[in-house]
PDB file of C-alpha atoms in Angstrom:
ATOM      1  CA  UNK A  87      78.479  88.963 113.749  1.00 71.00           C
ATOM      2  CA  UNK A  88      81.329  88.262 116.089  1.00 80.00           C
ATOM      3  CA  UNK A  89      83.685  90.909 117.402  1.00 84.00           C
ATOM      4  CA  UNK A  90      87.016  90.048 115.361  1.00 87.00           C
ATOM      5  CA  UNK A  91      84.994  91.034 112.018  1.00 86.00           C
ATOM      6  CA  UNK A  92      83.077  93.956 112.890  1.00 87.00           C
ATOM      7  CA  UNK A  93      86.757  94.861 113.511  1.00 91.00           C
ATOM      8  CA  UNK A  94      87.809  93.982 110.570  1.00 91.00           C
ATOM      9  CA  UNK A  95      85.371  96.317 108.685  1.00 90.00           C
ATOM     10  CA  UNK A  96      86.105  99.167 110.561  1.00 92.00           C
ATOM     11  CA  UNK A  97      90.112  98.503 109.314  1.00 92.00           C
ATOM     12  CA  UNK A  98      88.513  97.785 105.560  1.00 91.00           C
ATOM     13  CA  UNK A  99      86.424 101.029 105.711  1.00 92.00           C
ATOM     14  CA  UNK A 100      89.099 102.828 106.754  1.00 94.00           C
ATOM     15  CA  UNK A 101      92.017 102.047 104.200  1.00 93.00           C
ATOM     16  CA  UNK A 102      89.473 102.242 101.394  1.00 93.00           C
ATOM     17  CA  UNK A 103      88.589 105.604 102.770  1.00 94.00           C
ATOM     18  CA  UNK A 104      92.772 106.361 102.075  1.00 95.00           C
ATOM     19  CA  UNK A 105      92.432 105.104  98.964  1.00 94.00           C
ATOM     20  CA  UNK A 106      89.128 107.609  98.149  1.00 95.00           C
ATOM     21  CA  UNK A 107      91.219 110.126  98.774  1.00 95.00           C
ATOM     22  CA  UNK A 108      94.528 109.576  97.346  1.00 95.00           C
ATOM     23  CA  UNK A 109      92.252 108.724  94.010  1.00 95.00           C
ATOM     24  CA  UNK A 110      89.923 112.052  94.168  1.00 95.00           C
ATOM     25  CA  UNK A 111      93.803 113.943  94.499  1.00 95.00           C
ATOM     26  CA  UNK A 112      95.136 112.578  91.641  1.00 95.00           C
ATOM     27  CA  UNK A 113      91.718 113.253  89.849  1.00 94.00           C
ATOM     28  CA  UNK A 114      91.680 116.639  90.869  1.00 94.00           C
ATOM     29  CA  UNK A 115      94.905 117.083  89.524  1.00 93.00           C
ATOM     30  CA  UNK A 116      94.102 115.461  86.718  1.00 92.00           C
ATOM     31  CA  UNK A 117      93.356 118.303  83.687  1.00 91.00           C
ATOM     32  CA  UNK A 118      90.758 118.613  81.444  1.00 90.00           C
ATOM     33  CA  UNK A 119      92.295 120.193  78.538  1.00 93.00           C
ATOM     34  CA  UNK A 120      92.858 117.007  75.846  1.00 93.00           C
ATOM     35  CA  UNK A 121      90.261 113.938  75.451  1.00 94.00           C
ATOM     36  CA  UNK A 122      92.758 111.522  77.470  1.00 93.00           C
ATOM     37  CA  UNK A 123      92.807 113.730  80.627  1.00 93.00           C
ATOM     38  CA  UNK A 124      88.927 114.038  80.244  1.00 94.00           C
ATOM     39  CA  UNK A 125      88.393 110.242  80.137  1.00 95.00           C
ATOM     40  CA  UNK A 126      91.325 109.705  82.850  1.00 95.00           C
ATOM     41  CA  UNK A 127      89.449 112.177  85.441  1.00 95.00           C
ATOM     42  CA  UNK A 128      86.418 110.502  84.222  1.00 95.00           C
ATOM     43  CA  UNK A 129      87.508 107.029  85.219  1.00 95.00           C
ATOM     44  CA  UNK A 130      89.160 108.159  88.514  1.00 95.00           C
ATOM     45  CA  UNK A 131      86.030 109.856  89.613  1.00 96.00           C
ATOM     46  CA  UNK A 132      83.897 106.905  88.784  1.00 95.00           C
ATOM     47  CA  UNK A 133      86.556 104.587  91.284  1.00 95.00           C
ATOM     48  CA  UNK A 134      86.190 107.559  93.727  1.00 96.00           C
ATOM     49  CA  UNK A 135      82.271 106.800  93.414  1.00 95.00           C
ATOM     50  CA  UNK A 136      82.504 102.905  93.797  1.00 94.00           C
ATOM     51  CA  UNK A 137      85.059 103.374  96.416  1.00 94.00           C
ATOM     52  CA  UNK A 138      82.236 105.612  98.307  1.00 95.00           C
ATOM     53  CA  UNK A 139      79.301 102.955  97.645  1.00 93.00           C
ATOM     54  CA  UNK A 140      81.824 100.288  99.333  1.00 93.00           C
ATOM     55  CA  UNK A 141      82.295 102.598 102.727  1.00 94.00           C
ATOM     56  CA  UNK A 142      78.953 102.938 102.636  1.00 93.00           C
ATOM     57  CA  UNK A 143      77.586  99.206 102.580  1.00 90.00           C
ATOM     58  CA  UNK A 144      80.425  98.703 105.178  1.00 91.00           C
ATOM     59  CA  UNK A 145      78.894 101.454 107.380  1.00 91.00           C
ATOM     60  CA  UNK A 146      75.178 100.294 106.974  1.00 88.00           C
ATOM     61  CA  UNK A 147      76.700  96.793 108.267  1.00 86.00           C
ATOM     62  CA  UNK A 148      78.275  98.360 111.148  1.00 88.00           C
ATOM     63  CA  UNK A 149      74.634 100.589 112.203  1.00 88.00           C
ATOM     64  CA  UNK A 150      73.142  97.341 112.069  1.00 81.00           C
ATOM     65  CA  UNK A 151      75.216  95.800 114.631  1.00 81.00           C
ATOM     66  CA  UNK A 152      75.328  98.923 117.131  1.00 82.00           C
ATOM     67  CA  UNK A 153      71.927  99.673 116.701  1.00 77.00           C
ATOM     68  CA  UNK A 154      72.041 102.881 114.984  1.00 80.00           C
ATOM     69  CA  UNK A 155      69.314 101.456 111.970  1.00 78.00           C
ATOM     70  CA  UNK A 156      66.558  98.719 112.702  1.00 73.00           C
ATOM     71  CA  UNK A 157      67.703  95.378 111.546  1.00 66.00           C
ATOM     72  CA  UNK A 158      66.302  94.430 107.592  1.00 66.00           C
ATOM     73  CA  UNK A 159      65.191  91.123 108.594  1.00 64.00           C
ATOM     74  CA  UNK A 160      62.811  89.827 111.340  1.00 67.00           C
ATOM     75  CA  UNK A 161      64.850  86.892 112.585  1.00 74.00           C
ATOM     76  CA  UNK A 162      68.715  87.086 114.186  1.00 75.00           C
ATOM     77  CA  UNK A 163      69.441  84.257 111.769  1.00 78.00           C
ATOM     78  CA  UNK A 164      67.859  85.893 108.626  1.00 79.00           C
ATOM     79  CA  UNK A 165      69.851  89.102 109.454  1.00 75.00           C
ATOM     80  CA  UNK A 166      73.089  87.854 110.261  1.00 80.00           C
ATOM     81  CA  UNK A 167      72.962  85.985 106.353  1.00 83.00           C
ATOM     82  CA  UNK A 168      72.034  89.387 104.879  1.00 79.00           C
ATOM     83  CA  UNK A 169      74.628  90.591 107.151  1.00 79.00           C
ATOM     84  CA  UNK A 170      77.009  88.378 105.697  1.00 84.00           C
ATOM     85  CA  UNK A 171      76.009  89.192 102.098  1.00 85.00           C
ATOM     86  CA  UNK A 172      76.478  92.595 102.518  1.00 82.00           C
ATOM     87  CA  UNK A 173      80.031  92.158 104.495  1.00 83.00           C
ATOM     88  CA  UNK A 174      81.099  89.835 101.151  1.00 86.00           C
ATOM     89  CA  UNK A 175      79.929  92.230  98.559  1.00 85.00           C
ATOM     90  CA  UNK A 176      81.904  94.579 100.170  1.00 83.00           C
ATOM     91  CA  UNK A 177      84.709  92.818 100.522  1.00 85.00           C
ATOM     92  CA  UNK A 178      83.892  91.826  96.449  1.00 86.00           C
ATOM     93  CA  UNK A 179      84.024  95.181  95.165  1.00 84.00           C
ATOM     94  CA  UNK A 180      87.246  96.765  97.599  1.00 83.00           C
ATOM     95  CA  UNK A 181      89.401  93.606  95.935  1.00 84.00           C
ATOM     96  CA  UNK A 182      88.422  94.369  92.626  1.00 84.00           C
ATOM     97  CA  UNK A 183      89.112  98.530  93.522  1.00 80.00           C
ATOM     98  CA  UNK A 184      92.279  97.146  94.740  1.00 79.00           C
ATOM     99  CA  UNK A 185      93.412  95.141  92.002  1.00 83.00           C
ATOM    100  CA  UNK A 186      92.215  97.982  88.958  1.00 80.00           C
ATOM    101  CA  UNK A 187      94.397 100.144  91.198  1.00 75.00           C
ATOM    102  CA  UNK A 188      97.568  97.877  91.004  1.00 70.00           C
TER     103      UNK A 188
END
């Protein structure tokens, strides 16, 4: 994985990380008290959870590459395509956070 994207991930972890939060805020402020609220803190609690699955697939990419974990695969070539894989899933799921949040 060259430099430029393990950059890139760190900048992608970190503004879906400010979108975690500014989601779990306006589902804790969210109330409880009708069936809409319910099923509106609901929904923003299960983006909240995707949103945290993301940053961590992101992070597991980045332990790889420093070291911190033991590489899945044997090979530098098998690892760098499940590297990849992971790094487009990622990227997959933040658009799609994105866009439902638009």
């Amino acid at each position: 994985m060259r430099d430029d994207q393990v950059e890139r991930i760190k900048l992608l972890s970190e503004e879906i990380a400010d979108d975690m939060i500014s989601t779990a805020a306006v589902a804790i402020d969210t109330t409880v008290e009708t069936k809409v609220g319910r099923g509106d803190k609901a929904f923003l609690y299960g983006i909240v959870k995707n949103q945290a699955g993301v940053i961590a697939t992101l992070q597991r990419v980045l332990d790889v590459k420093s070291g911190a974990i033991p590489p899945i695969s044997a090979t530098q070539a098998t690892q760098e395509k499940y590297e990849q894989q992971l790094i487009k899933k990622a990227e997959e799921a933040a658009a799609k956070l994105k866009q439902r949040l638009s």
